[in-house]
XYZ file of C-alpha atoms in Angstrom:
556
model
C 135.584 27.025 62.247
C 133.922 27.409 65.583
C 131.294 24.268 67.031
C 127.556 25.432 66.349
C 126.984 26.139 70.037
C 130.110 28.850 69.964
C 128.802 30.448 66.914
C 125.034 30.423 68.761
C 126.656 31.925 72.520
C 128.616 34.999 70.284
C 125.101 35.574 68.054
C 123.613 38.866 68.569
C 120.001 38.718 69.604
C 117.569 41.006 69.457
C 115.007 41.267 71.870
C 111.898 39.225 70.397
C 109.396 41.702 70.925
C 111.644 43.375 67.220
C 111.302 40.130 65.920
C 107.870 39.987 66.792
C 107.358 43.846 65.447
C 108.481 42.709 61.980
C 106.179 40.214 61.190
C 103.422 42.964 62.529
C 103.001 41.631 65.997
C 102.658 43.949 69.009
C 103.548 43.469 72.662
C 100.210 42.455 73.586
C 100.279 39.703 71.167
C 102.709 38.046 73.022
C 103.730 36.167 76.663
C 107.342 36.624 77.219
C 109.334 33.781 78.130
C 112.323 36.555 78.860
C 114.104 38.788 76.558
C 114.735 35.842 73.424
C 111.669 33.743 73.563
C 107.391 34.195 73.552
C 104.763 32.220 73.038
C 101.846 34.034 70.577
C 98.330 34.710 71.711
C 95.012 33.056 70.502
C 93.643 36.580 70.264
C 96.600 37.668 67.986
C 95.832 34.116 65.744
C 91.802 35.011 65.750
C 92.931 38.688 64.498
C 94.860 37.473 61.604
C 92.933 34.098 60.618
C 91.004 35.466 57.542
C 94.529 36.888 55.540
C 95.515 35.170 52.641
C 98.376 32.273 53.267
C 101.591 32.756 51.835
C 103.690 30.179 50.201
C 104.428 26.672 51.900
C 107.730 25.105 51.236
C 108.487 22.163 52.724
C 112.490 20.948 53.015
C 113.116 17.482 53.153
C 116.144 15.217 52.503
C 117.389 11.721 51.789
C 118.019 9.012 54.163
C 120.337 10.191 56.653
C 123.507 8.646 57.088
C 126.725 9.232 59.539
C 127.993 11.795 57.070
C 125.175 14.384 57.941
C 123.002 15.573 55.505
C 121.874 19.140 57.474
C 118.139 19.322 56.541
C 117.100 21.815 59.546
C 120.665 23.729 59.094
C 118.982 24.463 55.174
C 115.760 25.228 56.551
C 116.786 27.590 58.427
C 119.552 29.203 56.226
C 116.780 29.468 53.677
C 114.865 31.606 55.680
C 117.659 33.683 56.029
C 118.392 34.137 52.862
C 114.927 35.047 52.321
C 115.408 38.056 54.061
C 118.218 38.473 52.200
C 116.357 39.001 49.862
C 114.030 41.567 51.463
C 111.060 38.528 51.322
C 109.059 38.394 53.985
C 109.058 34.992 55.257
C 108.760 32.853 58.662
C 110.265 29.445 59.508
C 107.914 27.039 61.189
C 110.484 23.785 62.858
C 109.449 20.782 65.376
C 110.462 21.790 68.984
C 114.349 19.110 69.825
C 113.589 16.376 72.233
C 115.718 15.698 75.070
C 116.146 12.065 74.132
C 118.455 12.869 71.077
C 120.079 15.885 72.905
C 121.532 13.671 75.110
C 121.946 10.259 73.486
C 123.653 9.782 69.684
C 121.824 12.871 67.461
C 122.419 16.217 69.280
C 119.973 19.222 68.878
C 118.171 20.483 66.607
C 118.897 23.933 66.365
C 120.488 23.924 62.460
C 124.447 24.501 62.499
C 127.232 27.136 61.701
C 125.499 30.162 60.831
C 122.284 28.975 59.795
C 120.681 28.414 63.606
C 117.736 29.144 66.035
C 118.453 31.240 68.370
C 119.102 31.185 71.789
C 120.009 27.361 70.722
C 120.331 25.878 74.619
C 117.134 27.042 75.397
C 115.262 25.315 72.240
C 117.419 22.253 72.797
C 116.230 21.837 76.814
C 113.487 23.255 78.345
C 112.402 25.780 76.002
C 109.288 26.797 77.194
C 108.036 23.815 79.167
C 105.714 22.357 76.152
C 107.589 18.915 76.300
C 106.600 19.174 80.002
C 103.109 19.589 79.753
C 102.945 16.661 77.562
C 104.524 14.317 79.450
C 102.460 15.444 82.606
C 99.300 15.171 80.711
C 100.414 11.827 79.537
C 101.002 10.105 82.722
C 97.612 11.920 83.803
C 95.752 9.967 82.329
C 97.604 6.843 82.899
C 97.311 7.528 86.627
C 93.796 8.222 86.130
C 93.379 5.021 84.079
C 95.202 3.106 86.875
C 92.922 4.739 89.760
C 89.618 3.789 87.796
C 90.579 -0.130 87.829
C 92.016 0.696 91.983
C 88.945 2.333 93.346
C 86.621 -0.386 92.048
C 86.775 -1.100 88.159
C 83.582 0.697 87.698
C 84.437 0.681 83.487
C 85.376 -2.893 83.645
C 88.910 -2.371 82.513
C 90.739 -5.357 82.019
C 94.532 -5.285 83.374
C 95.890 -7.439 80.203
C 94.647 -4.685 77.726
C 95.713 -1.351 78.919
C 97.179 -0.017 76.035
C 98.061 3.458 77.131
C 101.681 3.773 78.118
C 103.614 5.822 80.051
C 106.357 8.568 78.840
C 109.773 10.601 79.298
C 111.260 12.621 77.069
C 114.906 10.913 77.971
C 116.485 7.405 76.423
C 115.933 5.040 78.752
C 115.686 1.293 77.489
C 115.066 0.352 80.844
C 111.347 1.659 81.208
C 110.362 -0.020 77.431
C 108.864 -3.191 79.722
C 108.080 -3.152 83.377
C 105.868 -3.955 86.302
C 103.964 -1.568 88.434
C 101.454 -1.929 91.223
C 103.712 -4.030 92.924
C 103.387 -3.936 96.878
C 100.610 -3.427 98.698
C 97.129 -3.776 97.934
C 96.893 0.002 98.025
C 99.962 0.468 95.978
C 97.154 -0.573 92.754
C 96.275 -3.269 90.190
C 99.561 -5.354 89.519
C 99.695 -5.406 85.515
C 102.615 -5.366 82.728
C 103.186 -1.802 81.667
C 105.346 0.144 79.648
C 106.874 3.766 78.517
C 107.588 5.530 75.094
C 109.541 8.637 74.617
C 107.691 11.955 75.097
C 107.809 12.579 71.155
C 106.378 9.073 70.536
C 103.334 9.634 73.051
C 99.530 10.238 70.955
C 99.263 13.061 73.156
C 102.391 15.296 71.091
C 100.639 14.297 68.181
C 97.183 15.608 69.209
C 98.649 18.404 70.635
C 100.731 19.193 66.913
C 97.467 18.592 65.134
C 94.884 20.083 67.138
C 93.348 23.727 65.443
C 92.035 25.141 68.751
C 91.100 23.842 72.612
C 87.518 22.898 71.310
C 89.388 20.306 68.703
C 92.112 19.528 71.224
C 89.337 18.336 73.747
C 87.958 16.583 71.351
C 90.725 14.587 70.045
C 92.182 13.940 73.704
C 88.412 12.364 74.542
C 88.880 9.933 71.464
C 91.928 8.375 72.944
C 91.838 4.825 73.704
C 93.623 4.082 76.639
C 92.256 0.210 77.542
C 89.965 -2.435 76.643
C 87.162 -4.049 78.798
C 87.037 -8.217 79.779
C 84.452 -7.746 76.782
C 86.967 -6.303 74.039
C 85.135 -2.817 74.296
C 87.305 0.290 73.903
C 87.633 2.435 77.131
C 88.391 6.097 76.494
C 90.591 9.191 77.981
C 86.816 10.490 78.572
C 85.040 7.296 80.438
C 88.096 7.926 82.829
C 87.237 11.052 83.092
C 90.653 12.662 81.949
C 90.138 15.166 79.558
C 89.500 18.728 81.224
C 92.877 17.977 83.256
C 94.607 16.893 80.518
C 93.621 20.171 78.172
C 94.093 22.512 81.464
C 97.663 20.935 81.553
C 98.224 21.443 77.377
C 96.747 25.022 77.422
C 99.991 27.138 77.214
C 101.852 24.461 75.603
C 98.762 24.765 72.462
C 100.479 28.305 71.755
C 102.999 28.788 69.105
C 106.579 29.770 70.148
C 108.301 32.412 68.404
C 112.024 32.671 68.806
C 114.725 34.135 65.968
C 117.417 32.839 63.907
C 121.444 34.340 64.310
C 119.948 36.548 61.556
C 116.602 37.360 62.817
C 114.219 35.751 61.149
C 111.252 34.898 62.913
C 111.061 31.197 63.645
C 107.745 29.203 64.758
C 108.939 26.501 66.799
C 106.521 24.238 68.440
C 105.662 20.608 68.749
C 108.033 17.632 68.110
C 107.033 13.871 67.295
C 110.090 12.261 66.092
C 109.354 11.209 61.850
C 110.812 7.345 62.535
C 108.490 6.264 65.398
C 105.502 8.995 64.744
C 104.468 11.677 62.237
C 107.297 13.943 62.539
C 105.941 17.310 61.846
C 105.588 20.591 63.521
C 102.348 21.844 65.071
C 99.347 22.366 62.415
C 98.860 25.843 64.589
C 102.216 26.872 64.125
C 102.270 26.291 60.748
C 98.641 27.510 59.728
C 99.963 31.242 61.988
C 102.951 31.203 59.909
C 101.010 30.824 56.947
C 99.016 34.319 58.213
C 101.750 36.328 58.635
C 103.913 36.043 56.130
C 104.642 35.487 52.266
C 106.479 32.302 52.704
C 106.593 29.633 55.142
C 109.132 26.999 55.538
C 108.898 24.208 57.333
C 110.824 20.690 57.495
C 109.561 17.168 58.164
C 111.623 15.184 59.984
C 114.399 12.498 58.931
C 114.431 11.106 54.695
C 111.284 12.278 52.303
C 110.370 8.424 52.671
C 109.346 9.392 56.792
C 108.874 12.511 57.731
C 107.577 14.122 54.153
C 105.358 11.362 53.317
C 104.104 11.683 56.958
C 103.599 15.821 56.043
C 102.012 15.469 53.124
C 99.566 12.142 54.051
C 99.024 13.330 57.605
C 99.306 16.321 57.662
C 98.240 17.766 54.885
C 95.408 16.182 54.516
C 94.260 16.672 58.138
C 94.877 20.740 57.951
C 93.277 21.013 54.653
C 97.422 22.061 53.726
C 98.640 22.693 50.108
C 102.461 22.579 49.862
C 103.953 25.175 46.644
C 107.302 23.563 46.584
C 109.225 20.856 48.050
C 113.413 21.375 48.855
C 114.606 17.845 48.632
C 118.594 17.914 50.670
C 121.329 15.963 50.120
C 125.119 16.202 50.405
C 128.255 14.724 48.221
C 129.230 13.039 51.380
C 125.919 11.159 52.435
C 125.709 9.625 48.408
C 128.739 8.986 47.896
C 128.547 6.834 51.952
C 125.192 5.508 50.086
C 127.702 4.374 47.119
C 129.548 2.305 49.879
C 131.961 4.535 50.368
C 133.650 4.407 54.125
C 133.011 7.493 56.653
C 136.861 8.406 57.064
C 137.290 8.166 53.001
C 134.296 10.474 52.251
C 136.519 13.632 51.471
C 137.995 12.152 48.145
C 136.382 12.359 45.269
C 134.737 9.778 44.145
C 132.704 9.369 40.670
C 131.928 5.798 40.922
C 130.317 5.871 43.904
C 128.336 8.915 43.677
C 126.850 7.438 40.364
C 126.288 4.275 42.827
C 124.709 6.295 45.652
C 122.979 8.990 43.465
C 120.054 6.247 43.406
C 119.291 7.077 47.074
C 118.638 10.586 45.926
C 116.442 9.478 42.581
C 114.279 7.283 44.771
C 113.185 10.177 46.651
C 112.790 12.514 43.748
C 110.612 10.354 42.224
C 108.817 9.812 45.762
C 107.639 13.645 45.797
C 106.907 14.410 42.503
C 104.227 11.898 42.543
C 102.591 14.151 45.340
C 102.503 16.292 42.271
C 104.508 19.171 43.946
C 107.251 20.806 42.052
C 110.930 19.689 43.678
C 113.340 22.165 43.744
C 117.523 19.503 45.034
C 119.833 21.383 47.012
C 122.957 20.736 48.082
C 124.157 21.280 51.425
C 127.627 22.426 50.467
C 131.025 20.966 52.603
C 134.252 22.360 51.210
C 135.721 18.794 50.444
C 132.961 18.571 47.483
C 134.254 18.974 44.237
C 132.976 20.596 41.058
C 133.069 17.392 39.100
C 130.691 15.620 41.998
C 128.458 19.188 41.614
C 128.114 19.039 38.203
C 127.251 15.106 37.802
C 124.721 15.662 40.320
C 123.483 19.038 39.220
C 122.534 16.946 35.663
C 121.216 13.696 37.157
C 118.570 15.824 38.752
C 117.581 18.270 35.684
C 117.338 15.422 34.166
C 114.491 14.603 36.297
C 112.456 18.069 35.974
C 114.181 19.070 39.315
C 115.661 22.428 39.739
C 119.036 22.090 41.760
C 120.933 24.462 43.626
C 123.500 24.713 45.979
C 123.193 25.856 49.436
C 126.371 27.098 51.755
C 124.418 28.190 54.662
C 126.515 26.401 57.291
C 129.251 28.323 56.368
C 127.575 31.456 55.022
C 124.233 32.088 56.697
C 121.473 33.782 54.787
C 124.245 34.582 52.237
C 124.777 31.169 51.211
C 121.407 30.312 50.486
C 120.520 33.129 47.970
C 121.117 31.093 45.215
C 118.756 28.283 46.416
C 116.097 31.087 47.574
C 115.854 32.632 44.189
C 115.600 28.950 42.642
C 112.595 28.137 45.105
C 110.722 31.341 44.025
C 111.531 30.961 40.408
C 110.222 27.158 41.126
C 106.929 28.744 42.973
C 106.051 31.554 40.123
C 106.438 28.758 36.979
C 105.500 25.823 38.539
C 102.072 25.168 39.551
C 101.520 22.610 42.742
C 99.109 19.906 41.485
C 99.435 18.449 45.528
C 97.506 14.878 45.935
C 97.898 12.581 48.919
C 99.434 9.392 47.416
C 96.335 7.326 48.744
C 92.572 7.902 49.275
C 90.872 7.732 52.340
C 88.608 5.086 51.147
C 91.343 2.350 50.934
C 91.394 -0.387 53.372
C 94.067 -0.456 56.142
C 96.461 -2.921 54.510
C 96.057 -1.264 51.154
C 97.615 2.270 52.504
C 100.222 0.723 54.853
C 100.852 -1.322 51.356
C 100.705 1.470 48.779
C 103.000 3.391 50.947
C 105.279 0.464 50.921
C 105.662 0.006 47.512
C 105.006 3.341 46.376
C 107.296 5.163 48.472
C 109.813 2.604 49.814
C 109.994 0.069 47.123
C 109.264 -3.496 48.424
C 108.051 -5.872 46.382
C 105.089 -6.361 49.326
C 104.460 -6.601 53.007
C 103.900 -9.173 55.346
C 102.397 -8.931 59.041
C 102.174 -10.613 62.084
C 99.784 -12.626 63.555
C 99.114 -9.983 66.176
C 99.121 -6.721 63.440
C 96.285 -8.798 61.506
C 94.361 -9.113 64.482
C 94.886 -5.566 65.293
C 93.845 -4.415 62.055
C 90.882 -6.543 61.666
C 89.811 -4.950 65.443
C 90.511 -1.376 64.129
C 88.474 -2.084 60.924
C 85.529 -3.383 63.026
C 85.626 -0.645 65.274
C 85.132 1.729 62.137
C 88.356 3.365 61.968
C 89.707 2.193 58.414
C 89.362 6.029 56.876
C 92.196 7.381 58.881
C 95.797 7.537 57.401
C 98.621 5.139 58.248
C 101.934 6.539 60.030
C 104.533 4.045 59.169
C 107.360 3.556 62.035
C 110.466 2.578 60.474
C 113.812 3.175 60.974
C 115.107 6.116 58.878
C 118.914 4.975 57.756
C 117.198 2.713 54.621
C 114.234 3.118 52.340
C 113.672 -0.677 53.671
C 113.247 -1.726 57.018
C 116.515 -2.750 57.291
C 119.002 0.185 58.375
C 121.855 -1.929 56.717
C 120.285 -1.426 53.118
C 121.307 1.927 51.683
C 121.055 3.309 48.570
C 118.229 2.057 46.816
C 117.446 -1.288 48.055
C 115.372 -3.708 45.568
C 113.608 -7.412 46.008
C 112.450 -6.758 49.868
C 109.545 -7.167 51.453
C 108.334 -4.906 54.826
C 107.296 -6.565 57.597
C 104.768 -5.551 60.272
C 105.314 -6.327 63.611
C 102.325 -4.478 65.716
C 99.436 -2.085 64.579
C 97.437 0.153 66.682
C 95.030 3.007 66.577
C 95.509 6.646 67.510
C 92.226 7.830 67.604
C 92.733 10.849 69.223
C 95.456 11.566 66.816
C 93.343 10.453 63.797
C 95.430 7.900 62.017
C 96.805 3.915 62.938
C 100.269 3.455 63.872
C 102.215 0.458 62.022
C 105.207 -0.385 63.653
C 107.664 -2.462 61.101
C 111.189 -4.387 62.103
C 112.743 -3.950 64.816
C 111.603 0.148 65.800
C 111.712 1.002 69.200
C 109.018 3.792 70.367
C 111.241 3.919 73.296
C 115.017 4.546 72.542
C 117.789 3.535 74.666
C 121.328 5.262 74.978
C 124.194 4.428 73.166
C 127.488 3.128 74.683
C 129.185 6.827 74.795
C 126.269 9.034 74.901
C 126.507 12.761 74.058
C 125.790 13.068 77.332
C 129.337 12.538 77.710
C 130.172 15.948 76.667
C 127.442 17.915 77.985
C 128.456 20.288 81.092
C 128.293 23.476 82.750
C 131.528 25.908 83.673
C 131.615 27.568 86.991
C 130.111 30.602 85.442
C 126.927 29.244 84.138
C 127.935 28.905 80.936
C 126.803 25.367 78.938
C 129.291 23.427 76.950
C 129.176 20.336 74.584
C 125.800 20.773 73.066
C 125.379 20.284 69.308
């Protein structure tokens, strides 16, 4: 079998102005990025806004371990095999992030034959939206840093700057630093630090902003310091916010791009599901929704992040009704859940798929209380075994789930027919009774704690002396209504990465709370989660390089 990026170089493009013509848009709906890629127009979004949406399926997956579980490769395929079967229908995915390109998880472009296309593009520059953010980022912290230089009008005090810097690249280096050092024109001397691009409040205004009016808005809630009094200072009492939204304007439009079988494909925005909310743009999603008769979309990392994250964040933000849910999992990933070792994951083993099946119940039962129908597919490997199909094919009807498998890595559009036809079937019988799992109304503590027993199972949850502070602070400055996004690591249902499967008698601890208010919801940061990663020992940087002819290698 050829690698995913030799499979992506041989694909076939058309030129996305065909892609665009299928879906009903014209050239002057669209600014080219070159023959493969386009961003779409407000005008062509104002011109469509009153159709009626289409379906919303959302694909999720369990926890992900080393043995791959292929959410966005399922995703994808499924579009594909929508067209298959002559449905019209549009994927909507998160933009990659260069962090993960070039540290330990690769792209995120799907694999085999169920991919984005052209995948180097999407997995580096793409279209310069990661760019924007980070430059509208630092922005403001330069302007934040000139307004306590050029006389401290706002009364900014150094020890409470909260706004950090960002780079969309691994680098543990730039968590904790100093800056100002020098001269006394070189600025205010003060601790400071960076968080990835993906992690920065800024990609998750920019993913859940409607239009400029509400991205202005949202970027002048940001709170970027605190005063010698304790008063919040704002991205608008620095006076940041028509630079900042002059610097976001292109990046605010959706970018359409194609799979290897040309579906149309809505790619935009990216915060990461472990250390922020981990779903594509709200505009992306809510076009998608306009153009065609089913969307799907992923959420990043297990159903315990990224589609809790969708469905309390997101969904309730964009006023967003999910019709069915795709829950993924592979033989390989429960049976490594069962305690099963990496390099003895090809043998069949009973026993510890019954052992590591619990992974996959936890999250069933997760989304059905959402009250959305959940349709369990398998993303096929050919070292799975009929016996491991069938025992997991019957643990899940047993649980009102539909099941199917899916072959799209292998297969393309092809290989997800089966799965397609069981989503529609799911859609046409099964009503969506969606809910958010907890009301507005609830106090801080009480969402970050329904969420942790609800979804991940502790028995409770225990904070630090600094995250009470922080949420008394947040309380008082009337923010409890917003939502909580949870930062946790994504290999365990705990917050423990060492706990697979479904762990029991633990508690989750919070380290550090803190508001997003331009964002709309408080960030709780449990264990040990860095909003900065750092690079592993043999990066996949490694095997990233370029021939003599231009051509890119080693990308995955």
């Amino acid at each position: 079998m050829k690698s995913d990026i030799e499979i992506a170089q041989e694909a076939t493009m058309l030129p996305i102005k065909e892609i665009a013509a299928k879906i009903g848009l014209e050239e002057d709906d669209l600014e080219l990025y070159g023959k493969y890629k386009a961003k779409i127009s407000d005008e062509y979004y104002q011109s469509i806004k009153d159709n009626e949406d289409g379906k919303l399926i959302l694909v999720t997956a369990i926890n992900p371990t080393p043995a791959g579980e292929g959410k966005t490769t399922v995703t994808v395929g499924l579009g594909e095999a929508f067209g298959k079967l002559d449905k019209k229908a549009v994927i909507a995915l998160r933009e990659p992030s260069l962090g993960p390109c070039f540290g330990i998880k690769g792209g995120a472009a799907g694999g085999g034959y169920a991919q984005v296309v052209p995948m180097e593009d999407l997995n580096l520059h793409f279209t310069g939206d990661f760019h924007a953010i980070t430059a509208a980022n630092n922005l403001l912290a330069a302007m934040l840093d000139n307004s306590m230089q050029q006389g401290n009008e706002l009364n900014i005090d150094p020890n409470q700057v909260v706004w950090k810097r960002c780079v969309d690249i691994n680098d543990r280096q730039l968590r904790n630093i100093v800056v100002g050092l020098g001269r006394p024109v070189d600025g205010v001397v003060r601790e400071d630090h960076f968080v990835i691009t993906v992690a920065s409040e800024i990609m998750a205004i920019l993913c859940l902003a409607s239009d400029y009016k509400d991205l202005k808005d949202r970027l002048s809630k940001i709170i970027v310091a605190y005063t010698y009094d304790g008063k919040p200072v704002t991205a608008k009492d620095v006076k940041a916010v028509g630079s900042m939204a002059v610097l976001l304007k292109d990046a605010m439009k959706p970018n359409l791009i194609q799979t290897i079988e040309h579906t149309p494909a809505l790619v935009h925005g990216g915060p990461f599901a472990n250390i922020a909310h981990g779903c594509n743009s709200v505009k992306a999603t809510k076009t998608a929704l306009k153009m065609a008769d089913y969307v799907i979309t992923e959420a990043g990392f297990g159903a315990d992040l990224g589609a809790e994250k969708f469905l309390d964040i997101k969904c309730r933000k964009a006023g967003l009704n999910p019709d069915c849910i795709v829950l993924v999992a592979t033989v390989r990933a429960l049976k490594y859940n069962g305690g099963v070792a990496k390099e003895n994951l090809s043998e069949e083993n009973l026993d510890a798929l019954k052992k590591g099946i619990v992974n996959l119940e936890k999250h069933i039962e997760n989304l059905q209380k959402f009250g959305v129908p959940v349709v369990v597919t398998l993303n096929q490997f050919v070292t799975d075994t009929q016996a491991e199909y069938e025992f997991i094919k019957n643990f899940c009807e047993e649980r009102n789930c539909e099941f199917a498998l899916a072959e799209v890595w292998a297969k393309g559009g092809e290989g997800g027919v089966e799965l397609a036809k069981k989503v529609i079937e799911t859609i046409d019988t099964k009503p969506s009774n969606f809910k958010p799992i907890y009301d507005d109304k609830l106090s801080i503590k009480e969402k970050i704690e329904t969420v942790a027993k609800e979804i991940y199972g502790a028995d409770g949850v225990t904070y630090s002396p600094q995250a009470n502070s922080a949420i008394k602070k947040i309380e008082e400055m009337g923010y409890k209504d917003y939502p909580v996004c949870m930062a946790k690591t994504q290999y365990s249902l705990s917050d423990d990465m060492t706990k697979l499967g479904r762990p029991t008698d633990f508690t989750i601890n919070i380290r550090e709370v803190y508001i997003s208010a331009g964002a709309g919801f408080v960030v709780a940061i449990t264990g040990n989660i860095m909003t900065m990663p750092g690079l592993s020992k043999s990066p996949a940087a490694f095997g990233i390089d370029l021939t003599d002819d231009g051509k890119i290698t080693g990308l995955f």
